[in-house]
PDB file of C-alpha atoms in Angstrom:
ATOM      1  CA  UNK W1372     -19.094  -4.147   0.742  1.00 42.00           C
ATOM      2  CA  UNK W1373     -17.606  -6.425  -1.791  1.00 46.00           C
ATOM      3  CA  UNK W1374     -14.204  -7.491  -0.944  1.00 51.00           C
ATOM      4  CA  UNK W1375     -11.203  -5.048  -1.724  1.00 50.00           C
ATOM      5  CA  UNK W1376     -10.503  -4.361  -5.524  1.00 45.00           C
ATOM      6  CA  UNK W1377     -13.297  -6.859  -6.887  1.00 49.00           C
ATOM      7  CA  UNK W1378     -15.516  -3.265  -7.711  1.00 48.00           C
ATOM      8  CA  UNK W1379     -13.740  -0.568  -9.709  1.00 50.00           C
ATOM      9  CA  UNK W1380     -16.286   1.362 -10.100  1.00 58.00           C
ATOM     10  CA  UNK W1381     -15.982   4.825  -9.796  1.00 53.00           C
ATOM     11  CA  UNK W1382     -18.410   5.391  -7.582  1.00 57.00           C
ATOM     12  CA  UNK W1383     -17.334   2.867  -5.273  1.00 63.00           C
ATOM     13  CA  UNK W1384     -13.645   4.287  -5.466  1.00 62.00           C
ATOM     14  CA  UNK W1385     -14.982   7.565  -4.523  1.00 55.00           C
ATOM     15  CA  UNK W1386     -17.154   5.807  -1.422  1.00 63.00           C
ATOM     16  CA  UNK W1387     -13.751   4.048  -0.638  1.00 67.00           C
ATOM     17  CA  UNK W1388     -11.765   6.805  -0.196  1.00 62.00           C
ATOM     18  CA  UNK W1389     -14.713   9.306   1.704  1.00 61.00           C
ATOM     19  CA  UNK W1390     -14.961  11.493  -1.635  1.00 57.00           C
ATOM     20  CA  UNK W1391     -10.913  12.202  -1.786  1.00 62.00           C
ATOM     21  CA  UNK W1392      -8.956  12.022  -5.135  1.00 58.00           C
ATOM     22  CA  UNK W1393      -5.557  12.774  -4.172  1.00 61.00           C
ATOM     23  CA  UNK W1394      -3.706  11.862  -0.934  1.00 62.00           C
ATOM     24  CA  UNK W1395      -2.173  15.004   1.096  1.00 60.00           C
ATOM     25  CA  UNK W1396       0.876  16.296  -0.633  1.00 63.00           C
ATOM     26  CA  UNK W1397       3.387  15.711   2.266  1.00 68.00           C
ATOM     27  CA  UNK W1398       2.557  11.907   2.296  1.00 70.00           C
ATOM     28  CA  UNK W1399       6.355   9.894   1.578  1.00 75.00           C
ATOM     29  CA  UNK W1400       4.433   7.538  -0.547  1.00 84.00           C
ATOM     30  CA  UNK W1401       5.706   6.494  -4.425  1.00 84.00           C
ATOM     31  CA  UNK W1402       5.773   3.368  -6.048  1.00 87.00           C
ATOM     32  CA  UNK W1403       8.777   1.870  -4.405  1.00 88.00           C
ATOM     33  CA  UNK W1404       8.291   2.826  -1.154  1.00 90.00           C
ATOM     34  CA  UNK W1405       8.189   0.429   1.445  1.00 93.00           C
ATOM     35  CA  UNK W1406       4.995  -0.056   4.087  1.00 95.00           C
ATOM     36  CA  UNK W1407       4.904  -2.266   7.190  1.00 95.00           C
ATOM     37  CA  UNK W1408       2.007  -2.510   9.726  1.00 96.00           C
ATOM     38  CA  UNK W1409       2.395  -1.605  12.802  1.00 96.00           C
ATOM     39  CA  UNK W1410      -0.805  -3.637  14.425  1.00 96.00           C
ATOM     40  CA  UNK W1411      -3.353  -5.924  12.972  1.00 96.00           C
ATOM     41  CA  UNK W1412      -6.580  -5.005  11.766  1.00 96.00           C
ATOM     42  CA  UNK W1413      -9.220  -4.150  14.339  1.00 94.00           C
ATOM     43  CA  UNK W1414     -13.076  -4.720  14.066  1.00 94.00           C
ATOM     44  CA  UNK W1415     -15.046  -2.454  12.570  1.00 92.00           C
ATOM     45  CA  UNK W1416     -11.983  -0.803  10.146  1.00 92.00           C
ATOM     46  CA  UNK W1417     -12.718  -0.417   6.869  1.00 91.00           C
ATOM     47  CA  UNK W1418     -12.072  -3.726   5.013  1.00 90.00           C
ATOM     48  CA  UNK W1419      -9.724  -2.439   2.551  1.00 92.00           C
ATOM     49  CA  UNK W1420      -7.448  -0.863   5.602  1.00 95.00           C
ATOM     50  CA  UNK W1421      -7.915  -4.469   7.272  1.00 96.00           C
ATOM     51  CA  UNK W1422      -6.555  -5.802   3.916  1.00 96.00           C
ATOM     52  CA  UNK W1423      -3.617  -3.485   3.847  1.00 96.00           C
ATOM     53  CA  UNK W1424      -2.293  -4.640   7.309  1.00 97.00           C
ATOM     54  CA  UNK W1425      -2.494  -8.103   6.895  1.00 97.00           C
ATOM     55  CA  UNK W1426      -0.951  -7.452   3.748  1.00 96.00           C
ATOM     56  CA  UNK W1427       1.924  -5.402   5.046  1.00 96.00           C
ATOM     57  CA  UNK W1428       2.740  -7.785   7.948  1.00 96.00           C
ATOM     58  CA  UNK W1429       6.201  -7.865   6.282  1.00 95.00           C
ATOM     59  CA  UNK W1430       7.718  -4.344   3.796  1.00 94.00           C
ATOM     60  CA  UNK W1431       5.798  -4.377   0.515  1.00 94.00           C
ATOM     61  CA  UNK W1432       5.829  -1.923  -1.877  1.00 93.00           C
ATOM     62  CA  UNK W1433       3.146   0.758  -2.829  1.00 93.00           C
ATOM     63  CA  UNK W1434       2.636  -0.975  -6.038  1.00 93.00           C
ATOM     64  CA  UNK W1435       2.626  -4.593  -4.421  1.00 94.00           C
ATOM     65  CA  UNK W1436       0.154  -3.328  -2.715  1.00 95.00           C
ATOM     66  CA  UNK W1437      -2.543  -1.732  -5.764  1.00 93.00           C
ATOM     67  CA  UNK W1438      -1.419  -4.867  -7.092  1.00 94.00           C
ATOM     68  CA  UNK W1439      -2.713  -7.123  -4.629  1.00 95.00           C
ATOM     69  CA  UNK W1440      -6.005  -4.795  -4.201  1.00 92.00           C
ATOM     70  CA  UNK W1441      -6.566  -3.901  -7.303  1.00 91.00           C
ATOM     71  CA  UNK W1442      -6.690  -0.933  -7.036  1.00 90.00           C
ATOM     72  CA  UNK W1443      -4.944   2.134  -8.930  1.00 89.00           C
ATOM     73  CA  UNK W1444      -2.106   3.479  -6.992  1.00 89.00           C
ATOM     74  CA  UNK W1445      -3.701   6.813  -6.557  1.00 87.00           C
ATOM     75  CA  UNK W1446      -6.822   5.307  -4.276  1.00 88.00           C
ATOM     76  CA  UNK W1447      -4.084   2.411  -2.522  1.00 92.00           C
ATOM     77  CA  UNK W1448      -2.081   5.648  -1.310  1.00 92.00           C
ATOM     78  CA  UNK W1449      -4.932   7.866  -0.342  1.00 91.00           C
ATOM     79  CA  UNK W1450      -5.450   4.757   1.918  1.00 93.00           C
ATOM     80  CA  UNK W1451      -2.263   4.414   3.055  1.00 94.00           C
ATOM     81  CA  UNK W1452      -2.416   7.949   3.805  1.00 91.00           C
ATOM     82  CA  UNK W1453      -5.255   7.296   6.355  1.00 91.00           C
ATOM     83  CA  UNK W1454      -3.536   4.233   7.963  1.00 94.00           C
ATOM     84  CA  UNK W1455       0.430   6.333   8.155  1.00 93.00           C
ATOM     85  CA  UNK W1456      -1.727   9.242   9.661  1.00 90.00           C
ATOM     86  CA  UNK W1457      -3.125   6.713  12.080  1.00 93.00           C
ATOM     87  CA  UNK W1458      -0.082   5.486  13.235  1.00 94.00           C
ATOM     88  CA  UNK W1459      -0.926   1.977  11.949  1.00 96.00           C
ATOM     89  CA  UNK W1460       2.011   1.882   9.343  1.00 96.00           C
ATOM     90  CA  UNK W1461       5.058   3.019   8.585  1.00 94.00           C
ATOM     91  CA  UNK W1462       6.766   3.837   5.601  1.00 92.00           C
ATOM     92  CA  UNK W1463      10.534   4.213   4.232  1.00 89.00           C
ATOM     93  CA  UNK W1464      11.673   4.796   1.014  1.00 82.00           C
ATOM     94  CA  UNK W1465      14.068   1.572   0.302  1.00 74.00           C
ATOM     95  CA  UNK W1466      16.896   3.655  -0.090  1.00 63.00           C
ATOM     96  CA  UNK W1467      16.902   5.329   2.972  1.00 52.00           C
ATOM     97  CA  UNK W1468      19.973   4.685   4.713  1.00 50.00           C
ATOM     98  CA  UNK W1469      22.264   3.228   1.962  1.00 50.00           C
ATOM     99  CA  UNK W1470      25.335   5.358   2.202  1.00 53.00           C
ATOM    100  CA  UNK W1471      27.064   3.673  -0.918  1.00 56.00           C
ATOM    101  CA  UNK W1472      23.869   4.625  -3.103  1.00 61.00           C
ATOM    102  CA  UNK W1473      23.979   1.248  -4.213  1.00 65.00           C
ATOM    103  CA  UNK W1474      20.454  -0.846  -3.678  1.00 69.00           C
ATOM    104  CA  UNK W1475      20.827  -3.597  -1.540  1.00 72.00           C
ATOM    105  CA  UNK W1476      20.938  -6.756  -3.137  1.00 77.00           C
ATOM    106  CA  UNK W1477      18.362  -8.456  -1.057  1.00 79.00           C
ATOM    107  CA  UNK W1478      15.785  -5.506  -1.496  1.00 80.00           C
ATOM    108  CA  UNK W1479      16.064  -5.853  -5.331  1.00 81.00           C
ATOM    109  CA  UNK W1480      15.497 -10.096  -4.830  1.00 82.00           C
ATOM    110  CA  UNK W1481      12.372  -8.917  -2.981  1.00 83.00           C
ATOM    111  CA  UNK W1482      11.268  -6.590  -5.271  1.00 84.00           C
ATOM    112  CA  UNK W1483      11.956  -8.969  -8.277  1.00 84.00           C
ATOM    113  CA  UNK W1484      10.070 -11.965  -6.296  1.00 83.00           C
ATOM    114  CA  UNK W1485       7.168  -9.547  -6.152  1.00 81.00           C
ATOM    115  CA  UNK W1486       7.035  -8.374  -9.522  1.00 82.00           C
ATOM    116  CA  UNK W1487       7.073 -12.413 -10.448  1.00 83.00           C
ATOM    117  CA  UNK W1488       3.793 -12.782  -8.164  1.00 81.00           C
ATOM    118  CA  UNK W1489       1.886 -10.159 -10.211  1.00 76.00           C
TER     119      UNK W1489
END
């Protein structure tokens, strides 16, 4: 398999994803959300999973994410999907638990230092 995002094909998004084109409905997963992993990658996992968790060693967001893959966002959360249903990441939204409503500074420095990288 070629490495992840190098092939947009659509028949190797389709192989990529096991024939799925949308990820389940109840999955928290938009384009600011934030993803960590919670393990490394193991042998054997599908190289654009492995990608994903060395990716996520620290909270990037969905679209980081695509970005770094290239990959749309649709097939990046169908894949995140798989690895939140695993129990190899977790996900927050990164306004959960602001009480002021107000985005924390440091998230939007992040966010802006990642959107620079693209």
């Amino acid at each position: 398999m070629s490495r992840p995002g190098r092939d947009d094909r659509p028949d190797r998004l389709y192989t990529v994803t096991g024939g799925r084109s949308r990820s389940a409905p109840d999955t928290p997963f938009d384009l600011v959300t934030l993803v960590v992993a919670e393990c490394d990658p193991v042998p054997g996992m599908q190289s654009e999973h492995a990608a994903i968790l060395r990716l996520c060693e620290r909270p990037t967001a969905v679209v980081e994410v695509a970005a770094v893959l290239r990959l749309p966002v649709s097939i990046t959360r169908i894949l995140l999907s798989d690895l939140l249903a695993a129990g190899r990441v977790s996900a927050r939204h990164p306004r959960t638990g602001l009480s002021s409503g107000v985005p924390d500074p440091d998230i939007l420095e992040q966010v802006l230092v990642g959107l620079r990288n693209l």
